[in-house]
Structures are given as structure tokens and as C-alpha cells.
């Protein structure tokens, strides 16, 4: 019976040792207090500030780029009527400190308008 007790205690001690090594890793992975947080990547500031307005069937957007790199903005217009053609405007580069005006129209009512913005240094494939 003695070898079984010795083996049991050895397995119990090994389990406690493994748990003592694994628990701190689990705490840091869960973000508990006292755990070190992973370092966040440094963001590349970009993103022009855009304002849109809809008057009847006309859409006008003004985009201002306050960041030191060029941004590329594009106006997208979805028309309300099924037979009216939805439009994606031509992408326009906005230099630092510059404001651009984008406009588009539908034949009748405008359903929705949105602007996409991306860093101009990223080129499509």
C-alpha cells in the first residue's frame, strides 16, 4: 500500500506545481487586475471629417482632412426609386488641411448617403 500513497502524493504535488505555473498565464490572458496588458499598435491617424446634406434629390458633402497624410474619400448615393440608378462617386484625394466638395443627385428621392474614407497611401491591387 505504501507505493500507492507515494505515487498519489507525487501526482498531487506535480498537479499543484503545474497549476502554479499555468494560473499566472491565464490571469494575464484574461486581463484581470494586476495582469500586464498587451501593447496596442500605434494607429496611423487618418480619416477625413465629412458632413453630408440632402436637399430634394441633390446630395452635397464636404470633407476636411485634419491629418498630416492624404486621405481618399468617395461619395455613395442610394436612390429611393427602384428604377433610379444608385451611384458611387469618383474617389477624391484630400490633402492635409484641405476641404473638398462632393455632390451627386438622384432623379427623385434619395434613400441613403454615405462616404468611405481610406488612407491614400494604400493603393488597390
Short mmCIF file of the N, C-alpha and C atoms (twelve columns), coordinates in Angstrom:
data_MODEL
# 
_entry.id   MODEL 
# 
loop_
_atom_site.group_PDB 
_atom_site.id 
_atom_site.type_symbol 
_atom_site.label_atom_id 
_atom_site.label_alt_id 
_atom_site.label_comp_id 
_atom_site.label_asym_id 
_atom_site.label_seq_id 
_atom_site.Cartn_x 
_atom_site.Cartn_y 
_atom_site.Cartn_z 
_atom_site.pdbx_PDB_model_num 
ATOM 1   N N  . UNK A 1   0.809   -1.190 0.000   1 
ATOM 2   C CA . UNK A 1   0.000   0.000  0.000   1 
ATOM 3   C C  . UNK A 1   0.857   1.261  0.000   1 
ATOM 4   N N  . UNK A 2   2.056   1.177  0.521   1 
ATOM 5   C CA . UNK A 2   2.915   2.332  0.586   1 
ATOM 6   C C  . UNK A 2   3.262   2.900  -0.785  1 
ATOM 7   N N  . UNK A 3   3.582   2.099  -1.803  1 
ATOM 8   C CA . UNK A 3   3.918   2.657  -3.106  1 
ATOM 9   C C  . UNK A 3   2.754   3.433  -3.718  1 
ATOM 10  N N  . UNK A 4   1.514   3.026  -3.438  1 
ATOM 11  C CA . UNK A 4   0.364   3.737  -3.991  1 
ATOM 12  C C  . UNK A 4   0.255   5.113  -3.353  1 
ATOM 13  N N  . UNK A 5   0.445   5.213  -2.041  1 
ATOM 14  C CA . UNK A 5   0.391   6.525  -1.388  1 
ATOM 15  C C  . UNK A 5   1.482   7.446  -1.899  1 
ATOM 16  N N  . UNK A 6   2.671   6.895  -2.049  1 
ATOM 17  C CA . UNK A 6   3.782   7.694  -2.534  1 
ATOM 18  C C  . UNK A 6   3.488   8.208  -3.949  1 
ATOM 19  N N  . UNK A 7   2.933   7.337  -4.791  1 
ATOM 20  C CA . UNK A 7   2.582   7.718  -6.160  1 
ATOM 21  C C  . UNK A 7   1.477   8.773  -6.157  1 
ATOM 22  N N  . UNK A 8   0.491   8.625  -5.295  1 
ATOM 23  C CA . UNK A 8   -0.600  9.591  -5.189  1 
ATOM 24  C C  . UNK A 8   -0.074  10.949 -4.781  1 
ATOM 25  N N  . UNK A 9   0.778   10.980 -3.768  1 
ATOM 26  C CA . UNK A 9   1.350   12.264 -3.341  1 
ATOM 27  C C  . UNK A 9   2.227   12.878 -4.430  1 
ATOM 28  N N  . UNK A 10  2.953   12.061 -5.159  1 
ATOM 29  C CA . UNK A 10  3.797   12.578 -6.235  1 
ATOM 30  C C  . UNK A 10  2.931   13.190 -7.347  1 
ATOM 31  N N  . UNK A 11  1.837   12.497 -7.701  1 
ATOM 32  C CA . UNK A 11  0.936   13.041 -8.720  1 
ATOM 33  C C  . UNK A 11  0.245   14.312 -8.234  1 
ATOM 34  N N  . UNK A 12  -0.145  14.355 -6.978  1 
ATOM 35  C CA . UNK A 12  -0.772  15.541 -6.410  1 
ATOM 36  C C  . UNK A 12  0.206   16.716 -6.400  1 
ATOM 37  N N  . UNK A 13  1.438   16.482 -6.013  1 
ATOM 38  C CA . UNK A 13  2.449   17.541 -5.988  1 
ATOM 39  C C  . UNK A 13  2.737   18.046 -7.406  1 
ATOM 40  N N  . UNK A 14  2.794   17.140 -8.381  1 
ATOM 41  C CA . UNK A 14  3.032   17.545 -9.765  1 
ATOM 42  C C  . UNK A 14  1.865   18.380 -10.294 1 
ATOM 43  N N  . UNK A 15  0.630   18.013 -9.934  1 
ATOM 44  C CA . UNK A 15  -0.547  18.776 -10.370 1 
ATOM 45  C C  . UNK A 15  -0.542  20.178 -9.784  1 
ATOM 46  N N  . UNK A 16  -0.185  20.288 -8.507  1 
ATOM 47  C CA . UNK A 16  -0.112  21.605 -7.870  1 
ATOM 48  C C  . UNK A 16  0.975   22.448 -8.516  1 
ATOM 49  N N  . UNK A 17  2.112   21.866 -8.850  1 
ATOM 50  C CA . UNK A 17  3.202   22.599 -9.480  1 
ATOM 51  C C  . UNK A 17  2.793   23.101 -10.868 1 
ATOM 52  N N  . UNK A 18  2.125   22.252 -11.630 1 
ATOM 53  C CA . UNK A 18  1.662   22.664 -12.964 1 
ATOM 54  C C  . UNK A 18  0.623   23.772 -12.847 1 
ATOM 55  N N  . UNK A 19  -0.311  23.650 -11.903 1 
ATOM 56  C CA . UNK A 19  -1.333  24.683 -11.706 1 
ATOM 57  C C  . UNK A 19  -0.693  26.000 -11.293 1 
ATOM 58  N N  . UNK A 20  0.341   25.951 -10.448 1 
ATOM 59  C CA . UNK A 20  1.020   27.172 -10.016 1 
ATOM 60  C C  . UNK A 20  1.713   27.863 -11.183 1 
ATOM 61  N N  . UNK A 21  2.158   27.103 -12.166 1 
ATOM 62  C CA . UNK A 21  2.799   27.698 -13.339 1 
ATOM 63  C C  . UNK A 21  1.785   28.213 -14.359 1 
ATOM 64  N N  . UNK A 22  0.649   27.566 -14.487 1 
ATOM 65  C CA . UNK A 22  -0.337  27.897 -15.520 1 
ATOM 66  C C  . UNK A 22  -1.256  29.042 -15.098 1 
ATOM 67  N N  . UNK A 23  -1.612  29.151 -13.838 1 
ATOM 68  C CA . UNK A 23  -2.579  30.160 -13.382 1 
ATOM 69  C C  . UNK A 23  -2.118  31.581 -13.696 1 
ATOM 70  N N  . UNK A 24  -0.855  31.974 -13.463 1 
ATOM 71  C CA . UNK A 24  -0.463  33.345 -13.831 1 
ATOM 72  C C  . UNK A 24  -0.597  33.619 -15.323 1 
ATOM 73  N N  . UNK A 25  -0.374  32.633 -16.158 1 
ATOM 74  C CA . UNK A 25  -0.557  32.830 -17.599 1 
ATOM 75  C C  . UNK A 25  -2.019  33.058 -17.932 1 
ATOM 76  N N  . UNK A 26  -2.907  32.328 -17.282 1 
ATOM 77  C CA . UNK A 26  -4.339  32.503 -17.505 1 
ATOM 78  C C  . UNK A 26  -4.821  33.852 -17.032 1 
ATOM 79  N N  . UNK A 27  -4.287  34.341 -15.921 1 
ATOM 80  C CA . UNK A 27  -4.696  35.650 -15.400 1 
ATOM 81  C C  . UNK A 27  -4.271  36.756 -16.354 1 
ATOM 82  N N  . UNK A 28  -3.047  36.679 -16.875 1 
ATOM 83  C CA . UNK A 28  -2.607  37.735 -17.789 1 
ATOM 84  C C  . UNK A 28  -3.370  37.669 -19.107 1 
ATOM 85  N N  . UNK A 29  -3.812  36.489 -19.513 1 
ATOM 86  C CA . UNK A 29  -4.579  36.371 -20.752 1 
ATOM 87  C C  . UNK A 29  -5.995  36.874 -20.605 1 
ATOM 88  N N  . UNK A 30  -6.561  36.837 -19.403 1 
ATOM 89  C CA . UNK A 30  -7.937  37.276 -19.184 1 
ATOM 90  C C  . UNK A 30  -8.056  38.758 -18.900 1 
ATOM 91  N N  . UNK A 31  -6.955  39.428 -18.633 1 
ATOM 92  C CA . UNK A 31  -6.998  40.849 -18.366 1 
ATOM 93  C C  . UNK A 31  -7.463  41.174 -16.962 1 
ATOM 94  N N  . UNK A 32  -7.190  40.333 -16.004 1 
ATOM 95  C CA . UNK A 32  -7.551  40.585 -14.621 1 
ATOM 96  C C  . UNK A 32  -6.674  41.677 -14.047 1 
ATOM 97  N N  . UNK A 33  -7.108  42.311 -12.953 1 
ATOM 98  C CA . UNK A 33  -6.282  43.346 -12.333 1 
ATOM 99  C C  . UNK A 33  -4.911  42.789 -11.949 1 
ATOM 100 N N  . UNK A 34  -3.912  43.578 -12.180 1 
ATOM 101 C CA . UNK A 34  -2.555  43.148 -11.884 1 
ATOM 102 C C  . UNK A 34  -1.893  42.453 -13.051 1 
ATOM 103 N N  . UNK A 35  -2.659  42.138 -14.072 1 
ATOM 104 C CA . UNK A 35  -2.089  41.476 -15.236 1 
ATOM 105 C C  . UNK A 35  -1.541  42.526 -16.186 1 
ATOM 106 N N  . UNK A 36  -0.482  42.188 -16.884 1 
ATOM 107 C CA . UNK A 36  0.088   43.141 -17.837 1 
ATOM 108 C C  . UNK A 36  -0.746  43.128 -19.116 1 
ATOM 109 N N  . UNK A 37  -1.076  44.312 -19.602 1 
ATOM 110 C CA . UNK A 37  -1.891  44.431 -20.810 1 
ATOM 111 C C  . UNK A 37  -0.992  44.363 -22.034 1 
ATOM 112 N N  . UNK A 38  -1.476  43.760 -23.121 1 
ATOM 113 C CA . UNK A 38  -0.679  43.741 -24.339 1 
ATOM 114 C C  . UNK A 38  -0.560  45.158 -24.907 1 
ATOM 115 N N  . UNK A 39  0.538   45.431 -25.542 1 
ATOM 116 C CA . UNK A 39  0.744   46.766 -26.099 1 
ATOM 117 C C  . UNK A 39  -0.096  46.927 -27.359 1 
ATOM 118 N N  . UNK A 40  -0.763  48.048 -27.455 1 
ATOM 119 C CA . UNK A 40  -1.615  48.328 -28.609 1 
ATOM 120 C C  . UNK A 40  -0.755  48.880 -29.742 1 
ATOM 121 N N  . UNK A 41  -1.109  48.546 -30.993 1 
ATOM 122 C CA . UNK A 41  -0.347  49.103 -32.109 1 
ATOM 123 C C  . UNK A 41  -0.582  50.605 -32.202 1 
ATOM 124 N N  . UNK A 42  0.429   51.306 -32.655 1 
ATOM 125 C CA . UNK A 42  0.326   52.754 -32.806 1 
ATOM 126 C C  . UNK A 42  -0.530  53.032 -34.037 1 
ATOM 127 N N  . UNK A 43  -1.646  53.745 -33.877 1 
ATOM 128 C CA . UNK A 43  -2.516  53.984 -35.021 1 
ATOM 129 C C  . UNK A 43  -1.899  54.987 -36.000 1 
ATOM 130 N N  . UNK A 44  -2.212  54.797 -37.246 1 
ATOM 131 C CA . UNK A 44  -1.810  55.738 -38.280 1 
ATOM 132 C C  . UNK A 44  -2.980  56.695 -38.464 1 
ATOM 133 N N  . UNK A 45  -2.864  57.928 -37.964 1 
ATOM 134 C CA . UNK A 45  -4.026  58.817 -37.987 1 
ATOM 135 C C  . UNK A 45  -4.417  59.192 -39.415 1 
ATOM 136 N N  . UNK A 46  -5.643  58.912 -39.737 1 
ATOM 137 C CA . UNK A 46  -6.234  59.347 -40.993 1 
ATOM 138 C C  . UNK A 46  -7.745  59.284 -40.848 1 
ATOM 139 N N  . UNK A 47  -8.434  59.815 -41.782 1 
ATOM 140 C CA . UNK A 47  -9.891  59.794 -41.746 1 
ATOM 141 C C  . UNK A 47  -10.440 61.201 -41.807 1 
ATOM 142 N N  . UNK A 48  -10.772 61.633 -42.983 1 
ATOM 143 C CA . UNK A 48  -11.317 62.974 -43.154 1 
ATOM 144 C C  . UNK A 48  -12.669 63.093 -42.464 1 
ATOM 145 N N  . UNK A 49  -12.939 64.269 -41.936 1 
ATOM 146 C CA . UNK A 49  -14.214 64.554 -41.285 1 
ATOM 147 C C  . UNK A 49  -15.187 65.015 -42.367 1 
ATOM 148 N N  . UNK A 50  -16.278 64.283 -42.575 1 
ATOM 149 C CA . UNK A 50  -17.214 64.588 -43.656 1 
ATOM 150 C C  . UNK A 50  -18.599 64.911 -43.114 1 
ATOM 151 N N  . UNK A 51  -19.252 65.872 -43.764 1 
ATOM 152 C CA . UNK A 51  -20.631 66.239 -43.432 1 
ATOM 153 C C  . UNK A 51  -21.443 66.192 -44.721 1 
ATOM 154 N N  . UNK A 52  -22.605 65.550 -44.651 1 
ATOM 155 C CA . UNK A 52  -23.458 65.433 -45.828 1 
ATOM 156 C C  . UNK A 52  -24.768 66.161 -45.586 1 
ATOM 157 N N  . UNK A 53  -25.354 66.609 -46.681 1 
ATOM 158 C CA . UNK A 53  -26.693 67.198 -46.611 1 
ATOM 159 C C  . UNK A 53  -27.464 66.769 -47.852 1 
ATOM 160 N N  . UNK A 54  -28.763 66.531 -47.654 1 
ATOM 161 C CA . UNK A 54  -29.642 66.128 -48.744 1 
ATOM 162 C C  . UNK A 54  -30.735 67.177 -48.865 1 
ATOM 163 N N  . UNK A 55  -30.865 67.742 -50.053 1 
ATOM 164 C CA . UNK A 55  -31.932 68.703 -50.331 1 
ATOM 165 C C  . UNK A 55  -32.656 68.245 -51.585 1 
ATOM 166 N N  . UNK A 56  -33.841 67.678 -51.378 1 
ATOM 167 C CA . UNK A 56  -34.601 67.134 -52.511 1 
ATOM 168 C C  . UNK A 56  -33.898 65.927 -53.086 1 
ATOM 169 N N  . UNK A 57  -33.474 66.031 -54.341 1 
ATOM 170 C CA . UNK A 57  -32.774 64.922 -54.980 1 
ATOM 171 C C  . UNK A 57  -31.269 65.154 -55.050 1 
ATOM 172 N N  . UNK A 58  -30.795 66.252 -54.477 1 
ATOM 173 C CA . UNK A 58  -29.369 66.580 -54.506 1 
ATOM 174 C C  . UNK A 58  -28.695 66.204 -53.198 1 
ATOM 175 N N  . UNK A 59  -27.468 65.697 -53.323 1 
ATOM 176 C CA . UNK A 59  -26.637 65.346 -52.174 1 
ATOM 177 C C  . UNK A 59  -25.349 66.157 -52.269 1 
ATOM 178 N N  . UNK A 60  -24.970 66.791 -51.173 1 
ATOM 179 C CA . UNK A 60  -23.724 67.554 -51.122 1 
ATOM 180 C C  . UNK A 60  -22.972 67.115 -49.871 1 
ATOM 181 N N  . UNK A 61  -21.664 66.893 -50.027 1 
ATOM 182 C CA . UNK A 61  -20.825 66.504 -48.896 1 
ATOM 183 C C  . UNK A 61  -19.561 67.345 -48.903 1 
ATOM 184 N N  . UNK A 62  -19.150 67.781 -47.721 1 
ATOM 185 C CA . UNK A 62  -17.890 68.494 -47.540 1 
ATOM 186 C C  . UNK A 62  -17.007 67.639 -46.641 1 
ATOM 187 N N  . UNK A 63  -15.789 67.379 -47.088 1 
ATOM 188 C CA . UNK A 63  -14.853 66.557 -46.325 1 
ATOM 189 C C  . UNK A 63  -13.581 67.364 -46.057 1 
ATOM 190 N N  . UNK A 64  -13.190 67.411 -44.787 1 
ATOM 191 C CA . UNK A 64  -11.986 68.124 -44.373 1 
ATOM 192 C C  . UNK A 64  -11.008 67.125 -43.774 1 
ATOM 193 N N  . UNK A 65  -9.744  67.223 -44.163 1 
ATOM 194 C CA . UNK A 65  -8.706  66.321 -43.676 1 
ATOM 195 C C  . UNK A 65  -7.799  67.069 -42.694 1 
ATOM 196 N N  . UNK A 66  -7.927  66.803 -41.383 1 
ATOM 197 C CA . UNK A 66  -7.068  67.481 -40.410 1 
ATOM 198 C C  . UNK A 66  -5.740  66.760 -40.155 1 
ATOM 199 N N  . UNK A 67  -5.496  65.642 -40.802 1 
ATOM 200 C CA . UNK A 67  -4.311  64.834 -40.516 1 
ATOM 201 C C  . UNK A 67  -3.184  65.137 -41.491 1 
ATOM 202 N N  . UNK A 68  -1.940  64.742 -41.146 1 
ATOM 203 C CA . UNK A 68  -0.786  65.095 -41.984 1 
ATOM 204 C C  . UNK A 68  -0.582  64.207 -43.213 1 
ATOM 205 N N  . UNK A 69  -1.472  63.255 -43.463 1 
ATOM 206 C CA . UNK A 69  -1.346  62.406 -44.649 1 
ATOM 207 C C  . UNK A 69  -2.587  62.570 -45.520 1 
ATOM 208 N N  . UNK A 70  -2.439  62.246 -46.797 1 
ATOM 209 C CA . UNK A 70  -3.575  62.335 -47.718 1 
ATOM 210 C C  . UNK A 70  -4.600  61.257 -47.414 1 
ATOM 211 N N  . UNK A 71  -5.870  61.613 -47.587 1 
ATOM 212 C CA . UNK A 71  -6.971  60.663 -47.474 1 
ATOM 213 C C  . UNK A 71  -7.705  60.620 -48.802 1 
ATOM 214 N N  . UNK A 72  -8.338  59.491 -49.054 1 
ATOM 215 C CA . UNK A 72  -9.143  59.350 -50.271 1 
ATOM 216 C C  . UNK A 72  -10.592 59.135 -49.847 1 
ATOM 217 N N  . UNK A 73  -11.483 60.027 -50.273 1 
ATOM 218 C CA . UNK A 73  -12.895 59.946 -49.911 1 
ATOM 219 C C  . UNK A 73  -13.714 59.647 -51.163 1 
ATOM 220 N N  . UNK A 74  -14.866 58.993 -50.943 1 
ATOM 221 C CA . UNK A 74  -15.744 58.635 -52.048 1 
ATOM 222 C C  . UNK A 74  -17.188 58.725 -51.568 1 
ATOM 223 N N  . UNK A 75  -18.028 59.398 -52.333 1 
ATOM 224 C CA . UNK A 75  -19.439 59.580 -52.016 1 
ATOM 225 C C  . UNK A 75  -20.252 58.457 -52.646 1 
ATOM 226 N N  . UNK A 76  -21.159 57.871 -51.851 1 
ATOM 227 C CA . UNK A 76  -22.035 56.801 -52.324 1 
ATOM 228 C C  . UNK A 76  -23.473 57.251 -52.103 1 
ATOM 229 N N  . UNK A 77  -24.289 57.179 -53.142 1 
ATOM 230 C CA . UNK A 77  -25.678 57.611 -53.069 1 
ATOM 231 C C  . UNK A 77  -26.587 56.468 -53.470 1 
ATOM 232 N N  . UNK A 78  -27.566 56.190 -52.617 1 
ATOM 233 C CA . UNK A 78  -28.569 55.180 -52.936 1 
ATOM 234 C C  . UNK A 78  -29.907 55.889 -53.121 1 
ATOM 235 N N  . UNK A 79  -30.478 55.718 -54.290 1 
ATOM 236 C CA . UNK A 79  -31.740 56.385 -54.607 1 
ATOM 237 C C  . UNK A 79  -32.923 55.545 -54.136 1 
ATOM 238 N N  . UNK A 80  -34.039 56.229 -53.856 1 
ATOM 239 C CA . UNK A 80  -35.208 55.575 -53.276 1 
ATOM 240 C C  . UNK A 80  -35.979 54.733 -54.290 1 
ATOM 241 N N  . UNK A 81  -36.126 55.211 -55.487 1 
ATOM 242 C CA . UNK A 81  -36.907 54.502 -56.517 1 
ATOM 243 C C  . UNK A 81  -36.118 53.336 -57.102 1 
ATOM 244 N N  . UNK A 82  -36.818 52.264 -57.411 1 
ATOM 245 C CA . UNK A 82  -36.148 51.076 -57.924 1 
ATOM 246 C C  . UNK A 82  -35.532 51.316 -59.293 1 
ATOM 247 N N  . UNK A 83  -36.083 52.206 -60.091 1 
ATOM 248 C CA . UNK A 83  -35.584 52.435 -61.436 1 
ATOM 249 C C  . UNK A 83  -34.502 53.512 -61.473 1 
ATOM 250 N N  . UNK A 84  -34.281 54.173 -60.348 1 
ATOM 251 C CA . UNK A 84  -33.262 55.216 -60.290 1 
ATOM 252 C C  . UNK A 84  -31.899 54.576 -60.015 1 
ATOM 253 N N  . UNK A 85  -30.896 55.006 -60.731 1 
ATOM 254 C CA . UNK A 85  -29.578 54.394 -60.655 1 
ATOM 255 C C  . UNK A 85  -28.837 54.866 -59.393 1 
ATOM 256 N N  . UNK A 86  -28.378 53.911 -58.585 1 
ATOM 257 C CA . UNK A 86  -27.527 54.249 -57.445 1 
ATOM 258 C C  . UNK A 86  -26.139 54.609 -57.977 1 
ATOM 259 N N  . UNK A 87  -25.433 55.450 -57.241 1 
ATOM 260 C CA . UNK A 87  -24.164 55.942 -57.775 1 
ATOM 261 C C  . UNK A 87  -23.063 55.868 -56.731 1 
ATOM 262 N N  . UNK A 88  -21.881 55.559 -57.211 1 
ATOM 263 C CA . UNK A 88  -20.654 55.661 -56.424 1 
ATOM 264 C C  . UNK A 88  -19.807 56.725 -57.108 1 
ATOM 265 N N  . UNK A 89  -19.505 57.783 -56.381 1 
ATOM 266 C CA . UNK A 89  -18.726 58.872 -56.960 1 
ATOM 267 C C  . UNK A 89  -17.282 58.477 -57.203 1 
ATOM 268 N N  . UNK A 90  -16.575 59.350 -57.875 1 
ATOM 269 C CA . UNK A 90  -15.160 59.144 -58.149 1 
ATOM 270 C C  . UNK A 90  -14.376 59.392 -56.861 1 
ATOM 271 N N  . UNK A 91  -13.428 58.529 -56.509 1 
ATOM 272 C CA . UNK A 91  -12.607 58.779 -55.320 1 
ATOM 273 C C  . UNK A 91  -11.784 60.056 -55.496 1 
ATOM 274 N N  . UNK A 92  -11.748 60.856 -54.448 1 
ATOM 275 C CA . UNK A 92  -11.039 62.134 -54.485 1 
ATOM 276 C C  . UNK A 92  -10.010 62.155 -53.364 1 
ATOM 277 N N  . UNK A 93  -8.782  62.554 -53.682 1 
ATOM 278 C CA . UNK A 93  -7.746  62.692 -52.666 1 
ATOM 279 C C  . UNK A 93  -7.908  64.023 -51.943 1 
ATOM 280 N N  . UNK A 94  -7.803  63.981 -50.623 1 
ATOM 281 C CA . UNK A 94  -7.905  65.179 -49.794 1 
ATOM 282 C C  . UNK A 94  -6.555  65.368 -49.121 1 
ATOM 283 N N  . UNK A 95  -5.876  66.444 -49.467 1 
ATOM 284 C CA . UNK A 95  -4.560  66.735 -48.906 1 
ATOM 285 C C  . UNK A 95  -4.707  67.221 -47.466 1 
ATOM 286 N N  . UNK A 96  -3.624  67.215 -46.690 1 
ATOM 287 C CA . UNK A 96  -3.693  67.701 -45.313 1 
ATOM 288 C C  . UNK A 96  -4.170  69.153 -45.248 1 
ATOM 289 N N  . UNK A 97  -5.156  69.400 -44.387 1 
ATOM 290 C CA . UNK A 97  -5.691  70.746 -44.213 1 
ATOM 291 C C  . UNK A 97  -6.620  71.195 -45.320 1 
ATOM 292 N N  . UNK A 98  -6.941  70.339 -46.255 1 
ATOM 293 C CA . UNK A 98  -7.774  70.699 -47.387 1 
ATOM 294 C C  . UNK A 98  -9.215  70.248 -47.165 1 
ATOM 295 N N  . UNK A 99  -10.169 70.987 -47.751 1 
ATOM 296 C CA . UNK A 99  -11.579 70.625 -47.742 1 
ATOM 297 C C  . UNK A 99  -12.035 70.453 -49.182 1 
ATOM 298 N N  . UNK A 100 -12.756 69.357 -49.453 1 
ATOM 299 C CA . UNK A 100 -13.276 69.118 -50.800 1 
ATOM 300 C C  . UNK A 100 -14.795 69.030 -50.740 1 
ATOM 301 N N  . UNK A 101 -15.415 69.326 -51.873 1 
ATOM 302 C CA . UNK A 101 -16.876 69.251 -52.003 1 
ATOM 303 C C  . UNK A 101 -17.203 68.122 -52.959 1 
ATOM 304 N N  . UNK A 102 -18.097 67.242 -52.532 1 
ATOM 305 C CA . UNK A 102 -18.568 66.132 -53.359 1 
ATOM 306 C C  . UNK A 102 -20.069 66.300 -53.534 1 
ATOM 307 N N  . UNK A 103 -20.568 66.032 -54.738 1 
ATOM 308 C CA . UNK A 103 -22.015 66.133 -54.927 1 
ATOM 309 C C  . UNK A 103 -22.496 65.059 -55.897 1 
ATOM 310 N N  . UNK A 104 -23.783 64.772 -55.796 1 
ATOM 311 C CA . UNK A 104 -24.419 63.761 -56.631 1 
ATOM 312 C C  . UNK A 104 -25.918 64.023 -56.580 1 
ATOM 313 N N  . UNK A 105 -26.678 63.328 -57.413 1 
ATOM 314 C CA . UNK A 105 -28.130 63.504 -57.388 1 
ATOM 315 C C  . UNK A 105 -28.832 62.248 -57.853 1 
ATOM 316 N N  . UNK A 106 -30.089 62.138 -57.464 1 
ATOM 317 C CA . UNK A 106 -30.994 61.097 -57.937 1 
ATOM 318 C C  . UNK A 106 -32.060 61.788 -58.789 1 
ATOM 319 N N  . UNK A 107 -32.808 61.016 -59.566 1 
ATOM 320 C CA . UNK A 107 -33.904 61.612 -60.328 1 
ATOM 321 C C  . UNK A 107 -35.023 62.051 -59.398 1 
ATOM 322 N N  . UNK A 108 -35.284 61.241 -58.390 1 
ATOM 323 C CA . UNK A 108 -36.342 61.548 -57.421 1 
ATOM 324 C C  . UNK A 108 -35.732 61.617 -56.030 1 
ATOM 325 N N  . UNK A 109 -36.259 60.848 -55.072 1 
ATOM 326 C CA . UNK A 109 -35.817 60.932 -53.686 1 
ATOM 327 C C  . UNK A 109 -34.512 60.171 -53.455 1 
ATOM 328 N N  . UNK A 110 -33.794 60.619 -52.434 1 
ATOM 329 C CA . UNK A 110 -32.559 59.967 -52.005 1 
ATOM 330 C C  . UNK A 110 -32.887 59.061 -50.817 1 
ATOM 331 N N  . UNK A 111 -32.484 57.795 -50.883 1 
ATOM 332 C CA . UNK A 111 -32.743 56.856 -49.785 1 
ATOM 333 C C  . UNK A 111 -31.657 56.954 -48.713 1 
ATOM 334 N N  . UNK A 112 -30.394 56.891 -49.113 1 
ATOM 335 C CA . UNK A 112 -29.307 56.978 -48.139 1 
ATOM 336 C C  . UNK A 112 -28.039 57.485 -48.817 1 
ATOM 337 N N  . UNK A 113 -27.162 58.028 -47.984 1 
ATOM 338 C CA . UNK A 113 -25.890 58.576 -48.456 1 
ATOM 339 C C  . UNK A 113 -24.821 58.173 -47.453 1 
ATOM 340 N N  . UNK A 114 -23.656 57.773 -47.932 1 
ATOM 341 C CA . UNK A 114 -22.534 57.514 -47.039 1 
ATOM 342 C C  . UNK A 114 -21.244 57.813 -47.774 1 
ATOM 343 N N  . UNK A 115 -20.205 57.989 -46.992 1 
ATOM 344 C CA . UNK A 115 -18.889 58.320 -47.534 1 
ATOM 345 C C  . UNK A 115 -17.895 57.302 -47.009 1 
ATOM 346 N N  . UNK A 116 -17.078 56.785 -47.908 1 
ATOM 347 C CA . UNK A 116 -15.992 55.911 -47.486 1 
ATOM 348 C C  . UNK A 116 -14.705 56.725 -47.523 1 
ATOM 349 N N  . UNK A 117 -13.840 56.445 -46.561 1 
ATOM 350 C CA . UNK A 117 -12.586 57.171 -46.450 1 
ATOM 351 C C  . UNK A 117 -11.485 56.171 -46.170 1 
ATOM 352 N N  . UNK A 118 -10.385 56.319 -46.847 1 
ATOM 353 C CA . UNK A 118 -9.240  55.454 -46.594 1 
ATOM 354 C C  . UNK A 118 -7.951  56.230 -46.825 1 
ATOM 355 N N  . UNK A 119 -6.887  55.698 -46.309 1 
ATOM 356 C CA . UNK A 119 -5.603  56.332 -46.436 1 
ATOM 357 C C  . UNK A 119 -5.184  56.286 -47.907 1 
ATOM 358 N N  . UNK A 120 -4.786  57.411 -48.455 1 
ATOM 359 C CA . UNK A 120 -4.450  57.469 -49.888 1 
ATOM 360 C C  . UNK A 120 -3.164  56.748 -50.202 1 
ATOM 361 N N  . UNK A 121 -2.329  56.445 -49.205 1 
ATOM 362 C CA . UNK A 121 -1.082  55.724 -49.467 1 
ATOM 363 C C  . UNK A 121 -1.347  54.266 -49.795 1 
ATOM 364 N N  . UNK A 122 -2.502  53.737 -49.399 1 
ATOM 365 C CA . UNK A 122 -2.842  52.338 -49.686 1 
ATOM 366 C C  . UNK A 122 -3.462  52.285 -51.071 1 
ATOM 367 N N  . UNK A 123 -2.807  51.633 -51.962 1 
ATOM 368 C CA . UNK A 123 -3.286  51.534 -53.349 1 
ATOM 369 C C  . UNK A 123 -4.002  50.208 -53.564 1 
ATOM 370 N N  . UNK A 124 -5.041  50.171 -54.403 1 
ATOM 371 C CA . UNK A 124 -5.703  48.896 -54.696 1 
ATOM 372 C C  . UNK A 124 -4.771  47.973 -55.470 1 
ATOM 373 N N  . UNK A 125 -5.028  46.675 -55.363 1 
ATOM 374 C CA . UNK A 125 -4.191  45.687 -56.065 1 
ATOM 375 C C  . UNK A 125 -4.416  45.705 -57.542 1 
# 
